[in-house]
Coordinates of C-alpha atoms in Angstrom, one line a residue:
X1 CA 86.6 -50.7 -15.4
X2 CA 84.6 -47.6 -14.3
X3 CA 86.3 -44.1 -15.3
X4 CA 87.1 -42.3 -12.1
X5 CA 88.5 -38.9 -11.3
X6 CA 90.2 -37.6 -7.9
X7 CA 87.8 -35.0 -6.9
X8 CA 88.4 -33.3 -3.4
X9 CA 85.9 -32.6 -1.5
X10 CA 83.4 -34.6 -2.8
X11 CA 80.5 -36.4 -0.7
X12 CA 80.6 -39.8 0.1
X13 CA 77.2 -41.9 -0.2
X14 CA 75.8 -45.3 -2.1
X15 CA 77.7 -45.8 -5.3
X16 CA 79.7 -42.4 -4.7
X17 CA 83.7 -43.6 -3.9
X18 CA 84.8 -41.3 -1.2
X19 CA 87.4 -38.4 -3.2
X20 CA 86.4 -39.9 -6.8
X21 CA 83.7 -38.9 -9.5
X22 CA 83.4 -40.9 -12.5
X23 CA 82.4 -39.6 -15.7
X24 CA 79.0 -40.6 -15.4
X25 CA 78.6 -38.6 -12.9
X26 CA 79.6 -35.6 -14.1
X27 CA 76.6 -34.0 -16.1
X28 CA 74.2 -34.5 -12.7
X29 CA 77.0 -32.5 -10.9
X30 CA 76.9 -30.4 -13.6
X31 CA 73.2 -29.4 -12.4
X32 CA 73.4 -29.8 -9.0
X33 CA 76.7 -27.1 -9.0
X34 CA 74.2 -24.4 -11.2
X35 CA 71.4 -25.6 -9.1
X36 CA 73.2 -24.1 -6.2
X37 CA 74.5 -20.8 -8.0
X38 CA 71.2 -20.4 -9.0
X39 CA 70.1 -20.2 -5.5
X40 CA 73.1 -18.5 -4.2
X41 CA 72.2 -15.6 -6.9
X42 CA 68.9 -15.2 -6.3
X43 CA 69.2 -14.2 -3.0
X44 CA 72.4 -12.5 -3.4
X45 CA 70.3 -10.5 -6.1
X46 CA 67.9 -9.5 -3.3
X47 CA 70.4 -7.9 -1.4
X48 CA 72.8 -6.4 -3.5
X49 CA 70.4 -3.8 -5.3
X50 CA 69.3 -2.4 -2.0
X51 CA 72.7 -0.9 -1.9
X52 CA 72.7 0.4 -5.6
X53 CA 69.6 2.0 -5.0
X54 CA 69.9 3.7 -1.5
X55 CA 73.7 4.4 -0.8
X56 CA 73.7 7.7 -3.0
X57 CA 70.2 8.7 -0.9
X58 CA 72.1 7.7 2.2
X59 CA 75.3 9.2 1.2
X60 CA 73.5 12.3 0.8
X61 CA 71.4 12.4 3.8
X62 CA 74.6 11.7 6.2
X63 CA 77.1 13.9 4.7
X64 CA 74.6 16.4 3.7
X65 CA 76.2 17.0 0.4
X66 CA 75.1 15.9 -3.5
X67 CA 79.0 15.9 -4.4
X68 CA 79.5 13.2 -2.0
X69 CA 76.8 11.1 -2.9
X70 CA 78.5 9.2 -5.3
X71 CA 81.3 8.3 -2.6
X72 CA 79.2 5.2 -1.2
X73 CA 78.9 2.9 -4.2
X74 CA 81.9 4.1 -4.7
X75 CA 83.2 2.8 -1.6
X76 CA 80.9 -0.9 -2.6
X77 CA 82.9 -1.3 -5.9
X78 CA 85.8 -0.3 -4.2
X79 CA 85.6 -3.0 -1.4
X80 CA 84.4 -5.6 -4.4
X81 CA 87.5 -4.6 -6.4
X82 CA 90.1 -4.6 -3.2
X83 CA 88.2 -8.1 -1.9
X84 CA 88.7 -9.6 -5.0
X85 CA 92.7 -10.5 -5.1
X86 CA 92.1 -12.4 -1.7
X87 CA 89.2 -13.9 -2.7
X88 CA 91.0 -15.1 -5.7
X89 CA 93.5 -16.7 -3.9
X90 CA 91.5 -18.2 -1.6
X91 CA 89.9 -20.1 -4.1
X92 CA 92.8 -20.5 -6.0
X93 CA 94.5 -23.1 -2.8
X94 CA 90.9 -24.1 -1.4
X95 CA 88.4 -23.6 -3.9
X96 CA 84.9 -21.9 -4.9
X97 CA 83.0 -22.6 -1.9
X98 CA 85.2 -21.3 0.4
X99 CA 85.7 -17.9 -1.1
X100 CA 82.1 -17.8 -1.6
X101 CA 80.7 -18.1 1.9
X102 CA 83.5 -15.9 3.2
X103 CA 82.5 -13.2 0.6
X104 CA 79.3 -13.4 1.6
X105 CA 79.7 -13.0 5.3
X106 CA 81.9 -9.9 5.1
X107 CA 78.9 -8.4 2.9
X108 CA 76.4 -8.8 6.0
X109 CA 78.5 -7.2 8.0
X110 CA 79.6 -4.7 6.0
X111 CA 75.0 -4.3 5.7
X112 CA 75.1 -3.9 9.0
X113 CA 78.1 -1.2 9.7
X114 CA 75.7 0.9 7.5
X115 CA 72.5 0.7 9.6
X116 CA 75.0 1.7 12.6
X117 CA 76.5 4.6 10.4
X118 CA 73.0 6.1 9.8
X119 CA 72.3 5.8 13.7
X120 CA 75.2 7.4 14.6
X121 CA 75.4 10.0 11.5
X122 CA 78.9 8.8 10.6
X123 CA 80.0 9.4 6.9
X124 CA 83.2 7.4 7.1
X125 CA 81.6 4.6 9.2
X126 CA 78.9 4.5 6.3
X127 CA 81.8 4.4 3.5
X128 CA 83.6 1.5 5.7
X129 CA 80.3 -0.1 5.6
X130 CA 79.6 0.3 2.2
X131 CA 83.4 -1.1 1.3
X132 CA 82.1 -4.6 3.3
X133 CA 78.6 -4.6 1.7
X134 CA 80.7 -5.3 -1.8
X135 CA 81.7 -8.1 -0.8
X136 CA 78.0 -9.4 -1.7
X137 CA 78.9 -7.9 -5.1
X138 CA 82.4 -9.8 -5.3
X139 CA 80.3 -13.5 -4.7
X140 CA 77.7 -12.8 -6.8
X141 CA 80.9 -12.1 -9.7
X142 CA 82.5 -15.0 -9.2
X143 CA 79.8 -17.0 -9.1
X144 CA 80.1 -16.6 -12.6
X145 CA 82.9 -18.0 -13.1
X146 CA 81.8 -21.1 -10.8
X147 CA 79.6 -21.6 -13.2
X148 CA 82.0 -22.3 -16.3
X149 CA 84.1 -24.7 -14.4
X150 CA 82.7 -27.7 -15.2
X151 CA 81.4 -27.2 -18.5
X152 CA 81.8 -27.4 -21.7
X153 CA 84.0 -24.6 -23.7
X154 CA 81.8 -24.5 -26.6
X155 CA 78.8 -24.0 -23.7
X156 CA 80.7 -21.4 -21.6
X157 CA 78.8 -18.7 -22.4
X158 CA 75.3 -20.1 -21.8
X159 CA 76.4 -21.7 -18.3
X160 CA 77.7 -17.8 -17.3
X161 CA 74.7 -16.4 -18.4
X162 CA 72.5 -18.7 -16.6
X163 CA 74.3 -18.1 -13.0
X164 CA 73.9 -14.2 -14.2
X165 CA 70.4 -14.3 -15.2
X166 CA 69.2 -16.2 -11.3
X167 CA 70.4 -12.8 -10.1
X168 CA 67.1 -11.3 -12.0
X169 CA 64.6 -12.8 -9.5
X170 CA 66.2 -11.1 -6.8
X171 CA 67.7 -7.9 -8.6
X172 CA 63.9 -6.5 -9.7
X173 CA 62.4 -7.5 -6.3
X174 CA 65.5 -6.2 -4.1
X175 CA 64.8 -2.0 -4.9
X176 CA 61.0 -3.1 -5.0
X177 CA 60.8 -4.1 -1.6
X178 CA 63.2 -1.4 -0.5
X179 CA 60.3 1.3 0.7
X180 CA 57.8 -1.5 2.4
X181 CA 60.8 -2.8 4.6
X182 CA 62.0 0.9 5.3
X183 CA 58.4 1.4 6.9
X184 CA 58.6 -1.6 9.1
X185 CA 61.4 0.3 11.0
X186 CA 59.2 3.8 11.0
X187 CA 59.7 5.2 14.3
X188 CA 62.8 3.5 15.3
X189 CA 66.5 4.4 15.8
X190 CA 66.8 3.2 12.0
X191 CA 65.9 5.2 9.4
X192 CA 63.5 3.9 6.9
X193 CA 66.0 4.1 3.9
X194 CA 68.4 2.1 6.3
X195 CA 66.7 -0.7 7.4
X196 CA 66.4 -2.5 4.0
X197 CA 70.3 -2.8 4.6
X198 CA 69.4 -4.5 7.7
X199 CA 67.4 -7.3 5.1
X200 CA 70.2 -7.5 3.3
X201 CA 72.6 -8.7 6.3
X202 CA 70.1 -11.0 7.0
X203 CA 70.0 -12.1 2.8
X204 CA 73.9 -12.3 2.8
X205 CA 74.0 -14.4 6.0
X206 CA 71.2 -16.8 4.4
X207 CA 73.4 -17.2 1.0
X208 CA 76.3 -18.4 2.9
X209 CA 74.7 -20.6 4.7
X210 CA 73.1 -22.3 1.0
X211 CA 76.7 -22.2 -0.4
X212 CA 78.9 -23.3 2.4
X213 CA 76.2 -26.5 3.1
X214 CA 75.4 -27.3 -0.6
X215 CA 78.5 -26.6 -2.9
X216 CA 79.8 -29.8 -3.2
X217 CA 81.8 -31.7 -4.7
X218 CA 83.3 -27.8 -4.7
X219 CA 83.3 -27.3 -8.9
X220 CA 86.7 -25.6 -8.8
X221 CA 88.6 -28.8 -7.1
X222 CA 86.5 -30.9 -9.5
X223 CA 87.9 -29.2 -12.3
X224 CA 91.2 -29.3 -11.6
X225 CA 90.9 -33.3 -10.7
X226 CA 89.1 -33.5 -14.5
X227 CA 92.3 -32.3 -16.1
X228 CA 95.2 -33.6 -14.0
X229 CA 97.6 -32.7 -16.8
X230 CA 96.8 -28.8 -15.9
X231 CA 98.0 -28.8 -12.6
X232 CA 101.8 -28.9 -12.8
X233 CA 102.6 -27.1 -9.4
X234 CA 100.7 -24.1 -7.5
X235 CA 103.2 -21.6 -8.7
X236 CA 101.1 -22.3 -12.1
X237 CA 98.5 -20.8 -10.4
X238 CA 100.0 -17.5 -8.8
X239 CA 98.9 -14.1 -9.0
X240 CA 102.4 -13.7 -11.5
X241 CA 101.0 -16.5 -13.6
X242 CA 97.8 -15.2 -14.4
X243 CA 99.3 -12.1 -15.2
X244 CA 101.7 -13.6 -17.5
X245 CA 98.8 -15.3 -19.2
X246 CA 97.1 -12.8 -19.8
X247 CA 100.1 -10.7 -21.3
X248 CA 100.3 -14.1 -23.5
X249 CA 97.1 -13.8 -24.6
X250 CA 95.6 -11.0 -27.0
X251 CA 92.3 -12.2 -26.4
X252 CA 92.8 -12.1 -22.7
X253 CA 93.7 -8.5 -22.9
X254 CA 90.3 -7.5 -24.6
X255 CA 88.5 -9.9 -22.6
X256 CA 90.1 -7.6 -19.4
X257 CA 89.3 -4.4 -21.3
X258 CA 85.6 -5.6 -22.4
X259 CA 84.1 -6.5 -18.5
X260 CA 86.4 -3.1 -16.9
X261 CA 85.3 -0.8 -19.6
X262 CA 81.2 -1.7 -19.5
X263 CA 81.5 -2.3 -15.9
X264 CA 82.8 1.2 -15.3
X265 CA 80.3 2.8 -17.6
X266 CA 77.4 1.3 -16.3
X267 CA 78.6 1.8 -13.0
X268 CA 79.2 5.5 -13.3
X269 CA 76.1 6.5 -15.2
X270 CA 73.9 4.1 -12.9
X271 CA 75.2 5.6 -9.2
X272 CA 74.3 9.2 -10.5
X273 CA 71.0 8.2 -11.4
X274 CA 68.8 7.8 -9.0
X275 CA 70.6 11.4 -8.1
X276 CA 69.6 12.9 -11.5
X277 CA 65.9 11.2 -11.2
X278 CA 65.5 13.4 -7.2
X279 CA 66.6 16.5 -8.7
X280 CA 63.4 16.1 -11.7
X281 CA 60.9 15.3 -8.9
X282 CA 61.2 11.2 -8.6
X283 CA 60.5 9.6 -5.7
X284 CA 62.0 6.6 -3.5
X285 CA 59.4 4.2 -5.3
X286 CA 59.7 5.7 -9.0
X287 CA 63.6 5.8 -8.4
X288 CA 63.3 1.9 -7.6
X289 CA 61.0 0.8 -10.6
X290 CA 63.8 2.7 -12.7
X291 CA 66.7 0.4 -10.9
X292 CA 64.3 -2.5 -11.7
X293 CA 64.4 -1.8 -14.7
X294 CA 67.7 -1.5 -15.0
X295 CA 68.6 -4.5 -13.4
X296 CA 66.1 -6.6 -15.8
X297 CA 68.3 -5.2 -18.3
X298 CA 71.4 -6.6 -16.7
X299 CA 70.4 -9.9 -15.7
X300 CA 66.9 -11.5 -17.5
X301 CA 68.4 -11.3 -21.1
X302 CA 71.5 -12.8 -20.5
X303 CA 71.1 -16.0 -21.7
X304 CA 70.2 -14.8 -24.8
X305 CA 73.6 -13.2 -24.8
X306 CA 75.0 -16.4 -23.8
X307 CA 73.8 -17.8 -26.6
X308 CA 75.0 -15.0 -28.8
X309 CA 78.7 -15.8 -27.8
X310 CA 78.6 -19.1 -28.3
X311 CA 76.4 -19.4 -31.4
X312 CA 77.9 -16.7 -33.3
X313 CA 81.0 -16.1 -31.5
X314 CA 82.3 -13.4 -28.4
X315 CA 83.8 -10.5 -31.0
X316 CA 80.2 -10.1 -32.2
X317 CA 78.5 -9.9 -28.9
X318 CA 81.1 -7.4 -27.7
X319 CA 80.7 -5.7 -30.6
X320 CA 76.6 -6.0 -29.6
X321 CA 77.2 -4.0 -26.1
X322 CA 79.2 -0.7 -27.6
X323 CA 75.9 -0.3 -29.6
X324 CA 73.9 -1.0 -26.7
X325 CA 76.0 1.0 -24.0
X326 CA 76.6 4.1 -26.3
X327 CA 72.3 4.2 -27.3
X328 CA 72.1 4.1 -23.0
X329 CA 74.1 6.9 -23.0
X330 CA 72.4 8.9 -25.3
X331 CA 69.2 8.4 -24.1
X332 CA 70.0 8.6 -20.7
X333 CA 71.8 12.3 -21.4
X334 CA 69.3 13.8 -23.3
X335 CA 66.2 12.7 -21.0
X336 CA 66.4 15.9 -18.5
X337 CA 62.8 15.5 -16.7
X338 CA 61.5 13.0 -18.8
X339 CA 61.3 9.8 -16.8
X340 CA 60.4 7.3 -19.2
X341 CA 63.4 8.3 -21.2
X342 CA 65.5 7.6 -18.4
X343 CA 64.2 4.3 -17.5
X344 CA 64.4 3.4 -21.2
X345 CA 68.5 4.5 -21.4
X346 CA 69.2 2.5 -18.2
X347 CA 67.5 -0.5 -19.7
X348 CA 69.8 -0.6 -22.6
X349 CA 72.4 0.3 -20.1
X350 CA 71.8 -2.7 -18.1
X351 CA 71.5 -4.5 -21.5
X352 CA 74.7 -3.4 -22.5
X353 CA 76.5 -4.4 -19.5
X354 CA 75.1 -7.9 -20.0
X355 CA 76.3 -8.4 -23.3
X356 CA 80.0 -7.4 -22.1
X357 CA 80.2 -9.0 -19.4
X358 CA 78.9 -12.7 -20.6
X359 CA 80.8 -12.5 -23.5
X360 CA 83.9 -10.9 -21.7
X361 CA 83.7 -13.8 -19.4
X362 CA 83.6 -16.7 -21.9
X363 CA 86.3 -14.9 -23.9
X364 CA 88.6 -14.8 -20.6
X365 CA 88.1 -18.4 -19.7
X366 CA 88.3 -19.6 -23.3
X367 CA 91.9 -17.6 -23.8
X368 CA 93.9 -18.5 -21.0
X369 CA 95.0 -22.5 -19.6
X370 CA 93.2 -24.0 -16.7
X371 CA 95.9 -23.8 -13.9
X372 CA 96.3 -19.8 -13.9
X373 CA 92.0 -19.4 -14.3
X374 CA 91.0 -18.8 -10.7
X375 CA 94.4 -16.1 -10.7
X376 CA 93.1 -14.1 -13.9
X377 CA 89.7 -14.2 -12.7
X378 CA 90.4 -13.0 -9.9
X379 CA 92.7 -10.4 -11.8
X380 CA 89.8 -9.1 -13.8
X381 CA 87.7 -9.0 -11.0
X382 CA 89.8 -6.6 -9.2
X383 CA 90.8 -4.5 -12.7
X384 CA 86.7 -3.8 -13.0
X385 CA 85.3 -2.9 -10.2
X386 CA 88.9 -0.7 -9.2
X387 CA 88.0 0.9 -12.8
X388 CA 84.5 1.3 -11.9
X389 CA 85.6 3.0 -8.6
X390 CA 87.1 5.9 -9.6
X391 CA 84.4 6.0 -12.2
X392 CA 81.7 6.2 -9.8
X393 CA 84.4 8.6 -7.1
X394 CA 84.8 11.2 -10.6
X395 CA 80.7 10.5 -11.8
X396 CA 79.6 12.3 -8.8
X397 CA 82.2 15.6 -9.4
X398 CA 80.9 15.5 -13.0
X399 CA 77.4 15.8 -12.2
X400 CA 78.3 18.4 -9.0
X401 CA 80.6 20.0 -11.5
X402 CA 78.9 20.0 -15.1
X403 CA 75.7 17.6 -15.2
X404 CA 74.0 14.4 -15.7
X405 CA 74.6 14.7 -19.5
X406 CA 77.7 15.5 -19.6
X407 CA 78.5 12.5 -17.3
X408 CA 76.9 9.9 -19.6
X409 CA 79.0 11.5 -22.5
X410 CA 82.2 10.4 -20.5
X411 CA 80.8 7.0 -20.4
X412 CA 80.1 6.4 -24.3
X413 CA 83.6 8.2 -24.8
X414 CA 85.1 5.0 -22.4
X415 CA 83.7 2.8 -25.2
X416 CA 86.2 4.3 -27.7
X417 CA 89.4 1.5 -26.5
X418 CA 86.9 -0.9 -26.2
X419 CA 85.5 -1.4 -29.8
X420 CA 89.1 -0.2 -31.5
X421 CA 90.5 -3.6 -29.9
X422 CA 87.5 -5.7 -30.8
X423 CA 87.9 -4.9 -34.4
X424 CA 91.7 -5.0 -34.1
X425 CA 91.1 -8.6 -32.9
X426 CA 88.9 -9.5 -35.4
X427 CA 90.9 -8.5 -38.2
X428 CA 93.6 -10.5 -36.8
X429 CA 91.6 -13.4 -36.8
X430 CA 93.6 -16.0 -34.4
X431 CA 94.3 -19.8 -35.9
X432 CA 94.5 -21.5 -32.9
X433 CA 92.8 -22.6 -29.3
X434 CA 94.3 -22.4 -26.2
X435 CA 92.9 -24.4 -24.0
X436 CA 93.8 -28.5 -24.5
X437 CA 90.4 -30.7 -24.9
X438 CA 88.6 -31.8 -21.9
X439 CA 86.6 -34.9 -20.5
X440 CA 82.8 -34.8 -21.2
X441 CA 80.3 -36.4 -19.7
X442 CA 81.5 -39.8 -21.8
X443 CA 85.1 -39.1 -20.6
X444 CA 85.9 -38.3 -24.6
X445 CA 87.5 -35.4 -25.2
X446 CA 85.1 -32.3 -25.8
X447 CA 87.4 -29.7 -28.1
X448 CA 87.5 -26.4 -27.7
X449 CA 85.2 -23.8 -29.7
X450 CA 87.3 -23.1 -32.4
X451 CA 89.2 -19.4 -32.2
X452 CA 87.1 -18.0 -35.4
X453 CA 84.5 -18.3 -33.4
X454 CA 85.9 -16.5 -30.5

């Protein structure tokens, strides 16, 4: 008899039972599922830089005031973190795809609402924008997690890094192309350093479009249908329930601590930047090539830190991106006019981020059970960016207030908690898995990465 598995939402076709996926099937959905991240990324990568690299400028330019430059990404990361508890349960009762598209959609709109704010010189229209544009931000996050659905534990790592690492294409050529767009609206009602975010609507509105049509079987459902024993009742999968699995979980805890904390220092050092770079003479182009930079550091070495977390283990990679995130700092703080120096710190800033957040990732998914996944996901999701918020909302009055230095010696000081409880935990040393052994591609049980290795 042929092993088959309810799967909602999947596609019917030759050989392919209406609502069932047999085992065989499973590694080329495997593919076809990161096939479509992939995609997804890559052009979410394309628009989401824009914003990183232009809303101080902008923020500036409309308000006419340096302190309040760091108010607009502040305002993305705070629409990514406020988006993300929604999103979370959206995909929580209807899965991935879903969440995704609508994500997505609020972000070109939110793209848009900023063009409109520069026409009409509105600060608080731009911030409003800016809130919506994170929404691009909040799908290209959970992708992430897409990504780990239907794999393998002992592969988690390597299947998040891959979704993170598409977003590379994208990320380098999104600041890149920022100034030849600009100039196509020369002349217009739009300025030049708004029209890229007219691009990126059009990016955002493309990226739905390649999730909502090819995200299926949706990988979340499938999941679920792969281990019916997980899925007990929906209040297993609450907001209340990922919260009490993560208070369960010790590993969960540092897992939540490890993505907030390197989120919000990259995130405050990296808004104030292209700040920093215009007051030593940089221009729009120079200022870009450093974001580039910065964003190859983030995303095109991460599957090497994927395989870092699962061949030697996600303590040690975490342990990897204090070092990395505390020599960004240094280097970053001490460069003053020297460009190359500050290009060089926001590398190993975007480096450092990548580390944390793969291995902070794996480490979440790997510590708590599958029903409550999509809830503590969506739970970290919301404790980062809301972390990185304030970050970014107090970066800007340190820099006002004291400097650029001083503000990247606030963000290696974040790091303190953050390696304390990764050596706490690994002195601990937990005995034992949590999450029960799944189907493979055989329908045999694949056990989980044992927790030494965590």
């Amino acid at each position: 008899m042929t092993n088959t598995l309810d799967a909602p939402d999947t596609p019917t076709g030759p050989g392919h039972p209406a609502g069932r996926v047999t085992a065989a099937e499973l590694p080329g959905l495997r593919r076809r599922t990161s096939a479509v991240l992939i995609a997804s990324q890559i052009l979410g990568g394309l628009g989401v830089p824009i914003g990183i690299a232009l809303a101080p400028v902008l923020a500036t330019e409309v308000s006419g005031s340096d302190a309040l430059s760091g108010l607009a990404p502040t305002a993305s990361v705070t629409g990514t973190a406020l988006l993300s508890l929604p999103l979370a349960a959206l995909m929580t009762s209807r899965g991935r795809r879903p969440g995704l598209v609508l994500a997505y959609l609020i972000g070109a709109l939110g793209a848009g609402l900023v063009v409109l704010a520069t026409v009409v010189e509105s600060f608080p229209l731009l911030l409003l924008g800016m809130a919506g544009f994170g929404a691009g931000s909040s799908a290209n996050l959970q992708a992430r997690f897409a990504a780990a659905d239907l794999v393998e534990p002992d592969r988690r790592g390597r299947a998040i890094s891959t979704v993170i690492w598409a977003t590379t294409i994208g990320s380098v050529l999104g600041p890149n192309i920022a100034a030849p767009v600009g100039q196509v609206f020369r002349g217009t009602a739009i300025s030049e350093k708004a029209g890229p975010f007219f691009f990126a609507a059009g990016i955002f509105l493309l990226a739905a479009v390649v999730v909502g049509v090819l995200l299926r079987p949706d990988p979340l459902l499938t999941a679920r249908a792969l281990a019916p024993q997980d899925n007990e009742s929906p209040a297993g999968r609450s907001l209340r329930a990922g919260v009490a699995a993560v208070r369960a979980s010790p590993m969960a805890r540092l897992a939540l601590v490890t993505v907030a904390v390197s989120h919000t220092a990259m995130v405050s050092i990296m808004v104030m930047t292209p700040v920093d770079l215009g007051h030593h003479g940089a221009g729009l182009q120079l200022i870009g090539l450093v974001i580039s930079g910065h964003i190859a550091g983030m995303y095109a070495f991460s599957p090497v830190m994927g395989w870092l977390a699962d061949r030697f283990g996600r303590l040690a990679v975490i342990g990897l991106a204090v070092g990395l995130l505390s020599c960004a700092a240094l280097l970053a703080g001490t460069a003053g006019p020297n460009h190359g120096q500050t290009a060089a710190g926001l590398f190993l800033l975007g480096l450092g981020w990548s580390a944390g957040l793969v291995a902070g990732s794996a480490l979440l998914t790997d510590s708590v059970p599958q029903p409550a996944r999509a809830a503590v996901q969506g739970l970290s999701d919301l404790t980062m960016n809301t972390a990185a918020g304030i970050g970014g909302a107090i970066a800007g009055v340190i820099v006002a207030r004291a400097s650029y230095g001083w503000l990247n010696a606030v963000g290696a000081c974040l790091l303190l908690p953050m390696a304390a409880l990764a050596l706490r935990r690994a002195l601990a040393r937990p005995a034992a898995p949590v999450e029960p052994a799944s189907p493979d591609a055989a329908g045999t049980s694949a056990p989980t990465a044992p927790a030494s290795d965590l």
